[in-house]
Each structure stands twice: as structure tokens, then as C-alpha cells.
Coordinates of C-alpha atoms and ligand atoms in Angstrom, one line a residue:
X1 CA 183.9 203.6 135.2
X2 CA 182.4 206.6 137.3
X3 CA 183.4 209.2 137.5
X4 CA 184.7 211.5 140.6
X5 CA 184.3 215.3 140.1
X6 CA 186.3 217.4 143.0
X7 CA 183.3 219.1 144.8
X8 CA 184.6 222.9 143.2
X9 CA 186.3 224.8 146.2
X10 CA 183.8 227.7 147.6
X11 CA 185.3 230.4 148.9
X12 CA 183.7 231.5 151.9
X13 CA 181.0 234.2 151.5
X14 CA 182.5 238.0 153.5
X15 CA 182.1 239.3 155.8
X16 CA 181.1 242.8 156.2
X17 CA 181.5 243.0 160.2
X18 CA 179.9 246.0 160.0
X19 CA 177.0 245.8 157.5
X20 CA 173.6 246.5 158.7
X21 CA 172.0 242.4 159.9
X22 CA 168.9 242.3 157.8
X23 CA 167.1 239.7 159.6
X24 CA 164.0 238.5 157.0
X25 CA 160.5 239.0 158.2
X26 CA 157.9 239.7 157.6
X27 CA 155.7 242.7 157.6
X28 CA 154.0 243.3 160.6
X29 CA 149.5 242.7 161.4
X30 CA 149.0 246.9 160.7
X31 CA 150.4 247.1 157.7
X32 CA 147.5 245.8 155.5
X33 CA 144.9 247.1 156.8
X34 CA 147.1 250.4 157.0
X35 CA 147.1 250.2 153.5
X36 CA 143.7 249.7 152.3
X37 CA 143.8 253.0 155.4
X38 CA 145.1 254.8 153.2
X39 CA 144.2 253.7 150.0
X40 CA 140.4 254.3 151.4
X41 CA 141.9 258.1 151.7
X42 CA 143.8 258.2 148.8
X43 CA 140.8 257.5 146.5
X44 CA 138.7 259.8 148.8
X45 CA 141.0 262.8 148.5
X46 CA 141.6 262.5 144.4
X47 CA 137.5 262.1 144.1
X48 CA 137.2 265.2 146.6
X49 CA 139.8 268.1 144.4
X50 CA 139.0 266.5 140.9
X51 CA 135.5 267.8 141.4
X52 CA 135.8 270.9 143.0
X53 CA 139.0 271.0 139.7
X54 CA 135.6 269.8 137.5
X55 CA 133.1 272.3 139.4
X56 CA 130.8 269.4 140.2
X57 CA 129.4 267.1 143.2
X58 CA 132.3 265.4 145.1
X59 CA 131.7 261.3 145.7
X60 CA 131.2 261.8 149.3
X61 CA 128.3 265.2 149.4
X62 CA 127.1 263.1 146.5
X63 CA 126.9 259.9 148.9
X64 CA 125.5 262.4 151.7
X65 CA 122.8 263.8 149.8
X66 CA 121.5 260.1 148.6
X67 CA 122.3 258.9 151.7
X68 CA 119.5 261.8 153.2
X69 CA 117.1 261.6 150.1
X70 CA 116.7 258.4 151.7
X71 CA 117.4 257.5 155.8
X72 CA 113.7 256.4 156.6
X73 CA 111.6 258.5 158.9
X74 CA 113.0 256.9 162.6
X75 CA 116.4 257.7 161.5
X76 CA 115.6 260.6 161.2
X77 CA 114.3 261.5 164.4
X78 CA 117.0 259.4 166.1
X79 CA 120.0 262.1 164.1
X80 CA 117.5 264.6 164.9
X81 CA 117.8 264.1 168.5
X82 CA 120.8 262.7 169.1
X83 CA 123.0 265.7 167.1
X84 CA 120.0 268.3 166.0
X85 CA 120.7 270.6 163.2
X86 CA 124.6 269.2 163.5
X87 CA 123.3 266.2 161.3
X88 CA 125.2 267.0 158.5
X89 CA 128.3 267.4 160.4
X90 CA 127.2 263.6 161.3
X91 CA 126.4 262.4 158.3
X92 CA 129.6 263.6 156.9
X93 CA 131.8 262.3 160.3
X94 CA 129.7 258.6 159.5
X95 CA 130.3 258.6 156.4
X96 CA 133.4 258.6 156.4
X97 CA 134.3 256.0 159.2
X98 CA 131.8 254.2 157.4
X99 CA 135.1 254.5 154.0
X100 CA 137.8 254.2 156.2
X101 CA 136.4 250.8 158.7
X102 CA 136.2 249.2 155.0
X103 CA 138.6 250.2 153.7
X104 CA 140.8 248.7 156.8
X105 CA 139.2 245.3 156.1
X106 CA 140.5 245.4 152.9
X107 CA 144.0 246.3 153.9
X108 CA 143.6 243.1 156.4
X109 CA 142.2 240.7 153.2
X110 CA 144.6 242.3 150.4
X111 CA 146.8 240.8 152.5
X112 CA 146.6 237.4 152.1
X113 CA 144.4 238.1 148.5
X114 CA 146.4 241.3 146.9
X115 CA 143.3 241.4 144.1
X116 CA 141.2 241.8 147.4
X117 CA 142.3 245.1 147.3
X118 CA 141.8 247.4 143.5
X119 CA 139.2 244.8 143.3
X120 CA 137.6 246.7 145.9
X121 CA 138.5 250.2 145.0
X122 CA 136.3 249.8 141.4
X123 CA 133.9 248.9 143.5
X124 CA 133.5 252.1 145.9
X125 CA 134.2 253.6 142.8
X126 CA 131.5 252.3 140.8
X127 CA 128.9 252.6 144.3
X128 CA 130.4 257.1 144.5
X129 CA 130.5 257.5 140.2
X130 CA 126.9 256.1 139.5
X131 CA 125.1 257.7 142.2
X132 CA 126.7 261.0 141.8
X133 CA 126.3 260.7 137.9
X134 CA 122.6 260.2 139.2
X135 CA 121.8 262.9 141.0
X136 CA 120.1 266.0 139.9
X137 CA 120.7 267.4 136.7
X138 CA 124.2 265.6 137.4
X139 CA 125.7 264.1 133.9
X140 CA 127.9 261.5 133.7
X141 CA 130.4 263.0 133.4
X142 CA 129.7 263.4 137.7
X143 CA 130.8 260.8 137.6
X144 CA 135.0 260.9 136.4
X145 CA 135.7 262.3 139.9
X146 CA 135.6 258.6 141.8
X147 CA 136.3 256.9 138.4
X148 CA 140.4 258.6 138.8
X149 CA 139.4 258.3 143.3
X150 CA 139.4 254.0 142.1
X151 CA 142.6 253.9 139.6
X152 CA 144.3 256.2 142.2
X153 CA 142.9 254.1 144.5
X154 CA 144.5 250.9 143.3
X155 CA 148.1 251.4 142.9
X156 CA 148.2 252.9 146.4
X157 CA 146.7 249.5 147.7
X158 CA 149.2 246.6 144.5
X159 CA 151.5 249.2 145.7
X160 CA 151.1 249.1 149.5
X161 CA 150.4 245.2 149.5
X162 CA 153.1 244.7 147.9
X163 CA 156.0 245.1 150.1
X164 CA 153.8 244.2 152.5
X165 CA 153.4 241.0 151.3
X166 CA 157.6 240.6 150.2
X167 CA 158.3 238.5 152.9
X168 CA 154.6 236.6 153.8
X169 CA 154.8 232.9 154.1
X170 CA 152.7 232.3 151.6
X171 CA 154.0 235.3 149.3
X172 CA 153.4 235.0 145.6
X173 CA 155.6 237.6 145.0
X174 CA 158.8 236.6 142.7
X175 CA 162.0 237.6 144.2
X176 CA 164.3 239.1 142.5
X177 CA 166.7 237.2 141.4
X178 CA 169.2 239.0 142.2
X179 CA 169.0 239.1 145.6
X180 CA 167.2 237.0 148.0
X181 CA 164.9 237.7 150.3
X182 CA 165.6 240.5 152.1
X183 CA 162.1 240.2 154.6
X184 CA 160.6 243.4 154.8
X185 CA 161.3 246.9 153.7
X186 CA 160.2 248.2 157.0
X187 CA 161.7 252.0 155.7
X188 CA 160.4 251.8 152.2
X189 CA 156.8 250.9 153.3
X190 CA 156.9 254.2 155.8
X191 CA 158.6 256.3 153.7
X192 CA 155.5 255.7 151.0
X193 CA 152.8 255.7 152.8
X194 CA 154.0 258.8 154.6
X195 CA 153.6 259.9 151.2
X196 CA 150.5 259.2 150.5
X197 CA 148.8 260.4 153.4
X198 CA 150.5 263.5 152.4
X199 CA 149.7 263.4 150.0
X200 CA 146.4 263.1 150.4
X201 CA 146.1 266.0 153.5
X202 CA 146.9 267.9 150.9
X203 CA 144.7 267.8 148.3
X204 CA 142.3 267.5 150.9
X205 CA 143.2 270.5 151.7
X206 CA 143.1 271.9 147.7
X207 CA 139.8 270.7 147.3
X208 CA 138.4 272.7 150.4
X209 CA 140.8 275.6 148.8
X210 CA 138.7 275.3 146.1
X211 CA 135.9 274.5 147.5
X212 CA 135.5 278.4 149.5
X213 CA 136.8 280.0 146.2
X214 CA 133.4 278.3 144.7
X215 CA 131.3 279.9 147.1
X216 CA 133.1 282.9 147.7
X217 CA 132.3 283.8 143.9
X218 CA 129.6 283.9 144.9
X219 CA 129.3 285.9 147.3
X220 CA 130.4 288.6 145.3
X221 CA 128.8 287.6 142.1
X222 CA 125.9 289.6 144.5
X223 CA 124.9 293.2 144.5
X224 CA 126.2 295.2 147.8
X225 CA 122.7 296.8 148.1
X226 CA 118.7 295.4 147.6
X227 CA 116.4 297.5 144.7
X228 CA 114.6 300.8 146.1
X229 CA 111.3 299.5 147.8
X230 CA 109.2 302.4 146.5
X231 CA 105.4 303.5 148.1
X232 CA 102.6 304.8 146.3
X233 CA 102.1 308.0 147.5
X234 CA 97.9 308.5 146.0
X235 CA 97.3 305.1 149.0
X236 CA 97.6 305.7 152.6
X237 CA 96.4 302.1 154.2
X238 CA 99.5 300.9 155.7
X239 CA 98.8 296.7 154.5
X240 CA 98.7 298.2 150.4
X241 CA 102.1 299.7 151.5
X242 CA 105.0 298.4 149.6
X243 CA 107.7 298.8 152.7
X244 CA 107.1 296.9 156.0
X245 CA 105.6 298.9 159.0
X246 CA 108.1 300.8 160.9
X247 CA 109.4 298.7 163.4
X248 CA 108.7 300.4 167.1
X249 CA 111.8 300.2 169.9
X250 CA 108.3 298.0 172.1
X251 CA 108.0 295.4 169.5
X252 CA 110.7 294.4 171.6
X253 CA 109.9 293.0 175.0
X254 CA 111.9 289.7 175.0
X255 CA 115.7 290.7 177.2
X256 CA 117.0 288.2 174.7
X257 CA 114.8 288.0 171.9
X258 CA 115.1 290.6 169.6
X259 CA 111.8 292.2 167.6
X260 CA 114.5 290.9 163.9
X261 CA 116.7 287.7 164.2
X262 CA 119.7 289.1 162.0
X263 CA 120.9 286.9 159.1
X264 CA 123.9 285.3 161.2
X265 CA 121.5 284.1 163.8
X266 CA 118.5 282.4 162.1
X267 CA 117.7 279.0 161.6
X268 CA 119.3 277.4 158.6
X269 CA 117.3 273.8 157.9
X270 CA 117.8 272.2 154.1
X271 CA 119.4 269.1 152.2
X272 CA 121.8 270.2 150.8
X273 CA 125.3 269.3 151.9
X274 CA 127.6 272.4 150.1
X275 CA 125.8 275.2 148.8
X276 CA 124.1 274.8 145.2
X277 CA 125.8 275.9 141.7
X278 CA 124.5 278.6 141.5
X279 CA 125.9 281.0 139.3
X280 CA 124.4 284.6 138.8
X281 CA 125.1 285.9 134.7
X282 CA 123.2 282.3 133.6
X283 CA 121.3 281.7 136.8
X284 CA 117.4 282.1 135.7
X285 CA 113.7 280.6 137.9
X286 CA 110.4 279.6 135.6
X287 CA 107.2 280.4 136.3
X288 CA 105.8 277.7 134.2
X289 CA 103.3 274.7 134.2
X290 CA 99.3 274.8 133.9
X291 CA 99.6 278.5 133.3
X292 CA 98.8 280.7 130.0
X293 CA 102.5 281.7 129.8
X294 CA 105.5 280.5 130.8
X295 CA 107.6 283.7 132.6
X296 CA 112.0 283.0 133.1
X297 CA 113.3 285.3 135.5
X298 CA 115.8 286.6 135.6
X299 CA 118.3 287.7 139.3
X300 CA 117.6 291.1 136.8
X301 CA 115.1 291.2 135.9
X302 CA 113.5 290.1 139.0
X303 CA 115.2 293.3 141.1
X304 CA 113.0 295.7 138.2
X305 CA 110.4 295.0 139.0
X306 CA 107.9 296.3 141.9
X307 CA 109.3 296.0 145.0
X308 CA 107.8 295.6 148.1
X309 CA 109.1 294.0 152.0
X310 CA 107.2 292.5 154.7
X311 CA 107.8 291.1 158.0
X312 CA 107.5 287.0 158.1
X313 CA 107.7 284.8 160.5
X314 CA 108.7 281.7 159.3
X315 CA 109.4 278.4 161.5
X316 CA 110.3 275.1 161.1
X317 CA 107.9 271.9 160.8
X318 CA 110.3 269.8 163.3
X319 CA 110.9 272.9 165.9
X320 CA 110.1 271.4 169.3
X321 CA 107.8 272.6 172.1
X322 CA 110.0 276.1 172.8
X323 CA 112.3 275.2 170.7
X324 CA 114.4 277.3 168.0
X325 CA 113.5 276.4 164.3
X326 CA 111.9 279.9 164.3
X327 CA 112.7 283.1 162.7
X328 CA 111.9 287.1 162.0
X329 CA 113.0 289.3 159.4
X330 CA 112.2 292.3 156.5
X331 CA 111.6 290.3 153.2
X332 CA 112.3 291.9 150.1
X333 CA 111.4 290.7 147.1
X334 CA 108.5 290.7 144.6
X335 CA 104.7 289.7 145.0
X336 CA 103.6 285.8 143.8
X337 CA 99.8 286.7 142.8
X338 CA 100.9 289.9 140.2
X339 CA 103.8 287.9 138.6
X340 CA 100.5 284.4 138.6
X341 CA 98.2 287.6 137.3
X342 CA 100.5 288.4 135.3
X343 CA 101.6 284.8 133.5
X344 CA 97.8 283.7 133.3
X345 CA 96.9 280.4 135.6
X346 CA 94.5 278.5 134.9
X347 CA 91.9 276.5 135.8
X348 CA 92.9 273.1 136.7
X349 CA 96.0 274.0 138.6
X350 CA 95.8 273.8 142.8
X351 CA 99.1 273.7 144.2
X352 CA 103.1 276.1 143.9
X353 CA 104.8 273.7 143.0
X354 CA 108.6 275.1 143.6
X355 CA 112.4 273.0 142.3
X356 CA 115.4 273.9 144.1
X357 CA 118.4 274.8 141.9
X358 CA 119.8 271.3 144.2
X359 CA 116.6 269.5 143.1
X360 CA 114.8 269.8 146.7
X361 CA 111.2 270.5 146.0
X362 CA 107.8 271.5 147.8
X363 CA 104.1 271.8 147.1
X364 CA 101.2 274.1 148.7
X365 CA 97.8 275.9 147.3
X366 CA 97.3 277.4 145.1
X367 CA 94.6 279.8 147.9
X368 CA 98.0 280.4 149.6
X369 CA 98.9 282.2 146.7
X370 CA 96.3 284.3 146.1
X371 CA 93.7 284.6 149.1
X372 CA 95.8 287.8 149.7
X373 CA 98.4 287.0 151.8
X374 CA 101.9 288.3 150.4
X375 CA 103.9 285.0 149.5
X376 CA 106.5 286.2 147.4
X377 CA 109.5 285.5 145.8
X378 CA 111.7 286.9 148.1
X379 CA 115.6 288.4 147.1
X380 CA 116.9 290.4 150.0
X381 CA 116.8 289.4 154.0
X382 CA 116.9 291.9 156.4
X383 CA 118.2 294.9 154.1
X384 CA 120.7 292.3 152.5
X385 CA 121.2 290.5 148.6
X386 CA 119.8 286.8 150.2
X387 CA 123.0 285.0 151.8
X388 CA 123.7 282.2 150.4
X389 CA 122.8 279.2 153.0
X390 CA 119.2 281.2 152.9
X391 CA 117.9 281.0 149.4
X392 CA 120.6 283.2 147.5
X393 CA 119.8 284.5 145.0
X394 CA 115.0 284.4 144.8
X395 CA 113.9 281.6 147.3
X396 CA 110.3 282.0 147.9
X397 CA 108.2 282.7 151.5
X398 CA 105.3 281.9 152.0
X399 CA 103.1 284.1 155.6
X400 CA 101.2 280.8 158.2
X401 CA 102.7 277.5 156.0
X402 CA 105.5 275.7 157.4
X403 CA 109.0 276.2 155.3
X404 CA 108.9 271.9 154.2
X405 CA 106.1 273.0 152.4
X406 CA 106.6 276.6 151.4
X407 CA 110.1 278.1 151.4
X408 CA 111.5 276.7 148.3
X409 CA 115.9 278.2 148.9
X410 CA 117.6 278.4 145.6
X411 CA 115.1 278.5 143.5
X412 CA 114.7 277.8 140.2
X413 CA 111.3 276.6 138.7
X414 CA 107.5 277.3 140.0
X415 CA 105.3 275.1 137.9
X416 CA 100.9 275.1 138.4
X417 CA 100.2 271.9 138.9
X418 CA 97.7 269.1 140.3
X419 CA 97.7 267.2 143.8
X420 CA 98.5 264.2 141.2
X421 CA 101.1 265.6 139.1
X422 CA 103.6 266.5 142.3
X423 CA 104.8 265.6 144.9
X424 CA 107.3 267.4 147.4
X425 CA 111.0 265.7 148.8
X426 CA 108.9 265.6 152.5
X427 CA 105.5 264.7 151.7
X428 CA 106.3 261.0 151.3
X429 CA 108.5 260.7 154.2
X430 CA 105.9 261.1 156.2
X431 CA 104.7 264.9 156.3
X432 CA 101.3 266.1 155.4
X433 CA 100.4 267.8 152.4
X434 CA 98.6 270.6 153.8
X435 CA 101.0 272.5 157.2
X436 CA 99.3 275.6 158.0
X437 CA 102.0 276.9 160.9
X438 CA 100.3 276.3 165.0
X439 CA 99.4 278.8 167.1
X440 CA 102.4 278.5 169.7
X441 CA 104.1 280.5 172.0
X442 CA 107.9 279.6 173.9
X443 CA 109.0 281.2 177.5
X444 CA 112.6 283.0 176.7
X445 CA 113.7 283.7 180.7
X446 CA 114.8 283.1 182.7
X447 CA 116.4 279.7 181.6
X448 CA 115.8 276.0 182.2
X449 CA 116.3 275.2 185.7
X450 CA 117.8 279.4 186.6
X451 CA 117.8 280.0 190.4
X452 CA 115.2 283.2 190.3
X453 CA 115.3 285.6 193.0
X454 CA 113.5 287.4 195.5
X455 CA 111.3 290.3 193.7
X456 CA 109.9 291.2 190.5
X457 CA 111.1 288.1 188.3
X458 CA 110.5 288.9 184.2
X459 CA 109.7 285.9 182.6
X460 CA 109.0 287.3 178.6
X461 CA 109.0 284.6 175.2
X462 CA 107.2 285.6 171.8
X463 CA 104.1 283.8 170.6
X464 CA 103.1 282.9 166.5
X465 CA 100.1 283.2 164.8
X466 CA 100.6 284.3 161.4
X467 CA 98.0 284.8 159.5
X468 CA 95.7 285.3 163.1
X469 CA 97.9 287.0 164.8
X470 CA 98.6 286.2 168.7
X471 CA 95.6 288.2 171.2
X472 CA 96.9 287.4 174.0
X473 CA 99.7 285.2 176.0
X474 CA 98.6 283.7 178.7
X475 CA 101.3 282.4 181.8
X476 CA 100.8 280.0 185.0
X477 CA 103.0 278.6 188.0
X478 CA 102.5 275.2 188.4
X479 CA 98.7 275.1 188.8
X480 CA 97.8 278.2 189.6
X481 CA 95.3 280.5 187.6
X482 CA 96.6 281.4 183.9
X483 CA 98.0 285.0 184.2
X484 CA 97.4 287.1 181.3
X485 CA 101.4 289.1 180.3
X486 CA 100.8 291.6 178.6
X487 CA 102.6 292.0 174.6
X488 CA 104.3 293.3 172.6
X489 CA 103.0 296.1 169.5
X490 CA 101.4 294.3 167.1
X491 CA 103.6 294.7 164.1
X492 CA 101.6 293.0 161.8
X493 CA 100.1 289.3 161.6
X494 CA 102.7 287.3 159.6
X495 CA 105.1 288.7 163.1
X496 CA 106.0 286.5 165.4
X497 CA 104.5 288.6 169.2
X498 CA 106.8 289.4 172.1
X499 CA 105.3 288.9 175.4
X500 CA 106.2 289.3 179.1
X501 CA 104.6 288.9 182.5
X502 CA 105.9 290.1 185.9
X503 CA 106.6 287.6 188.6
X504 CA 106.8 288.4 192.3
X505 CA 108.6 286.5 194.1
X506 CA 108.4 287.8 197.3
X507 CA 106.2 285.5 198.8
X508 CA 106.2 282.1 196.9
X509 CA 108.2 278.5 198.3
X510 CA 111.5 278.8 198.6
X511 CA 112.4 275.8 195.3
X512 CA 111.5 275.0 192.4
X513 CA 108.7 276.3 190.3
X514 CA 107.0 275.2 187.1
X515 CA 106.5 278.1 184.1
X516 CA 103.8 277.5 181.3
X517 CA 102.2 279.8 177.8
X518 CA 100.0 280.0 176.1
X519 CA 99.3 282.0 173.2
X520 CA 95.2 282.4 171.8
X521 CA 94.5 284.0 168.4
X522 CA 92.5 286.4 167.4
X523 CA 90.1 284.4 166.5
X524 CA 89.8 283.3 170.2
X525 CA 91.2 280.5 169.6
X526 CA 93.9 278.8 172.0
X527 CA 96.5 276.4 171.9
X528 CA 95.9 273.4 172.5
X529 CA 97.6 270.8 176.0
X530 CA 97.6 268.0 173.9
X531 CA 101.2 267.7 173.2
X532 CA 102.1 266.3 169.7
X533 CA 105.6 265.5 168.4
X534 CA 106.9 267.6 165.4
X535 CA 105.8 265.4 162.6
X536 CA 103.3 264.7 160.8
X537 CA 102.1 269.1 161.0
X538 CA 104.0 270.2 163.3
X539 CA 104.7 270.2 167.5
X540 CA 101.4 271.2 170.0
X541 CA 101.5 271.0 173.5
X542 CA 102.5 274.3 175.7
X543 CA 105.8 275.0 177.5
X544 CA 107.0 274.0 179.9
X545 CA 110.3 275.2 182.5
X546 CA 110.9 274.6 185.4
X547 CA 112.9 277.1 187.5
X548 CA 113.9 277.7 190.8
X549 CA 113.1 280.8 193.8
X550 CA 115.9 281.4 196.2
X551 CA 115.8 280.0 199.3
Ligands
MTE601 N1 116.0 274.0 148.9 C1 115.3 273.6 149.0 N2 115.4 275.3 150.2 C2 113.8 274.7 151.8 C3 114.5 273.0 151.9 C4 115.7 272.5 151.6 O1 115.9 271.3 152.0 N3 115.9 272.5 150.2 N4 114.1 273.0 153.4 C5 112.8 274.6 153.6 C6 112.6 274.0 154.7 S1 112.0 272.6 155.9 C7 112.1 275.5 155.7 S2 111.9 275.6 157.9 C8 113.3 275.9 155.3 C9 114.3 277.2 156.9 O2 114.7 278.5 155.8 P1 115.9 278.9 156.7 O3 117.1 277.8 156.4 O4 116.4 280.3 155.3 O5 115.1 279.4 157.4 O6 113.9 276.3 153.7 C10 112.7 275.3 153.5 N5 112.9 275.1 151.7
MO602 MO1 111.7 272.8 158.0

């Protein structure tokens, strides 16, 4: 016998006609990539703010610095060609773009396979953390910001992707038993995304504020004035005076280039993505290596030593012919030879090897410290304590050598070593070990392509041959005879010399003309016409400018 059950009577569901109709629809295609992007942004912002609080380099900067250290020469040259001295900004933008692109892809993939999201964040965190902890003078704690960034990034991507997947056909997200699937909750996704984006922006702004505070703290630890430079009253010879020679008004002949370069206009070249973490109260530098008695110097020690002032033009080896990676300043500090004499240099020493607080290095021949030139540990620049970007608290300045072999900023150590024992930062990267500054000259006016009037047109600029001195500057128009330019008063052989030539354009043809300049040093050597690139040891060739004479 079969029992037949009556089907139970079911009431038809009550429908509230005023309730909004929720359509069960999957999330739009961009929701996955956006989740990835926001997770990446949250991870980076976390890394920035935690690093700033902990006062360590951010994972982003650490990766950038690592990249700088491993950039092949062709790429560095290309970057400088394309971006000039904005190459660091370009690097930052590049890194952020790559991380953003990867995050978008991760987000898209995570929609199908949710574990990809946190897994990718962990990989980002590991890379950032290991690189940060491995930077010079860093400990494992420098890896913490990246680790926390990975945790936050993982949480964000996991949560957002879960919302995105809510109504995907392939989704394995269980729907709550009490509620039927009601589709992608757009409102919740948008509010959560907005909250993540807003928090990331606030965290980034906070990190930037903390970084600025850090820089202000270093700056405010610096004294307002430099110790006095005192001349020995028994000496009359300007060569051995401690003070710099008075700069006569006629040291300047170029209408656009002051004889002394103001600190704010002075070129800046270094590998540091942020000002190194200087703490003046604990900072000291050591002169060590192959010396009889190593010397440790605090900032107060440096200030207390007899001071000298020297006018020295420093230049970057990367300076192209006609380029502006050169500047002239009054440097104040302590003569290196006096300190080396005190330390007692051992006979095996071949180079003076500088190391900066951030681990950059360079070395120059010991002769350059002892041959009578004024190699110095500088603490002042144009009458002020060294600006932060120029190496505060102390840097090396060696007349006649390009900066990359001599001018260590943010000094930490000077070691007397052999050439084999230590190799400076740029040498394995394709630059010469020995790098005396080459004699060069530059046209500052008229400007490239400028239309010059009929009459007397001043052509002026600078010329330099540090340690030898500039003896002659000549100018020629088109391929005419070389004409001697007038030279400004020679202040010192270690600084540039300005020159000027008055060009009479009354009877030259209208249209384009080519101006060239060349300098001759005090040994009688004229700079070579042969054009060569800055690498490996400085550009050569005559600076040439085309201008046009009014019709
Ligand atoms: N610590 C450190 N010092 C450094 C560098 C650097 O990258 N790091 N660059 C050198 C180079 S290549 C040059 S040309 C000079 C530039 O000095 P400036 O930036 O004060 O003009 O600094 C030198 N000292
Ligand atoms: Mo340089």
C-alpha cells in the first residue's frame, strides 16, 4: 500500500513591491585588478609608514638603492640621457609603476584563484624585506616594514577578492545558509575600496611628514655658524694662509655664472635616494687602515681643529662638454695631510679610501693627499655648515680629482689601503681608477640658438684646469682664426677662471654662426679637440654653440 501524501500547502512568498530589486550579477571585470592594485598600495603605504616610525630605509627606497647599485652602465647612461639629474625621480616612478602593474595582474588572477593574492603579497614582502635588511649598515629589523606591508596587503586582497567572487559562477565562496546569493555587493566593495585607498593615502602622507621631520632634526642639530678661520700672523704668503683669498670683483666676467656657486644652485650627484641617517650626537669618523695610530673624530673634534678655507672647483666625471655638473665654492675644514701626519701613514698605503655613512665608497692615490695640494675634510661650504645633500656633517674635497674618486659625502671612514684591498664604488662599473680632472672650457653666453644683435656681442664662460691653472682661453667663430679671450683675475689654480671675448658682428653675414672655445693650462697643454664620452674618465672636445646673427 502506498501512502500518498498531499503536498503541503505553500504560501506564495510575500513580495514587497517597494523593495529594491537585487540582481544576482557577478562583479565587473575591473574589480579583480582593482583589488590587487589596492592591496599593493596598502602594502607599500604600510612599508613607508612603519619604516618612517622605525627610522629605517623604506622597502621602496631599499629596492631602489639596490637597483641603482646593480644598474648596468648602458642603462645608467640611457637614464641620464633621458632624465638627466631627475634620474632618481624616474627610478621611483618606474618602481611604483612596476609594482602597480604586477598588483593589477595579481588581482585579476586572484579572482579565479584567491590564494594567489596573499601569496603574491608575501613574495613582494620577502623581496622588499630581504633587500632592506641586506643594505649596508642595516640589520634584520629593516625587514620589518616590508613584512608588515605583506600582512596588510594579504588581508586587503583576501577580503576584497572574497567580495568580488561572491557571485562568480566558479566561486567556491559558500553563501550564508540563511541568505540566498544576492550577487556582488557593489556598495560594500566600493566603500571598502575607498577606505583602503584613503588609509593608504593618509599613511603615505604621514610617512612623508615623518621623513621631513627627520631631515629637519638633522638640520637643526647643525650649528648656525662655522668656527673662525685664523691666519698665522707671522705668515705673509697667501699660499699658506688659512683663510681663502679675497674674491676680487673682476673674478666674474660671465653675465650668467657667478664666480662662487651658491649652495642652492650647486650640482648634486650621489647614489643616495634619501639623506643618510645622520645623528650628530653619535656621529664620528675614523681615519684607519694602514696607519700607526687610528684617529677618531667627532663633529666637535673637527670644529676644534685648526680650520682652513679653500676655493675649489669640483666637477663630476659625468659632465658632458658644455654641461653643468660643476661648481665652485669656498670649502672650510681640516687639511687631510695634517691628520695623516698625526696618524702616521704606513709605507704600503697606496690609496685613501673613503666610505660614507650609507656605504658608498671611493679611493684616490695617497700622493694626492701628500703632494701639497689642499685635500681636505670639509665641514663648511660658502660660509655655512655643509648642506645635508652636500655631505653634512663632513665630506672630502680633493682639488684636481673628479668627485667619484675623491669627494665622499657623509663621511664615515677614511682608510689608508692598497689598490687591491679596496675598490671604489664606480670602478667595477666601468670608470677609471685614476681620474684627474681634464682641462675644459664652457660657453655660457650667448645661449644655444640665440639670435644675437649687430654690434658687440659678449661671448663668455668658464674654463678650468685644477692644479695646473688656466693660462689661456681662445674663441673662434666658424672655422676662423683662434682669438684670445680676456681672462678674469686668477684667484687660485684650483678653481675655474672666467673669460670673455667681445665679438664684433657688424660685418658678419646674417644667419647661423658657430662659436667654439678651447683652454690651455699653465703647462702649455691645450685641451684636445678629440670628442670623447664622459666614461671612463671624463669627456673631451671643444664646446661648440651655434647662434644666429640678426639680418
Ligand atoms: N656618499 C657619497 N658621496 C659622493 C657620491 C655618492 O654617490 N655618495 N658621489 C660623488 C660624486 S660622483 C660627485 S661628482 C660628488 C658630487 O658632490 P655634490 O653632490 O656635493 O656636488 O660627490 C661625490 N661624493
Ligand atoms: Mo660624479
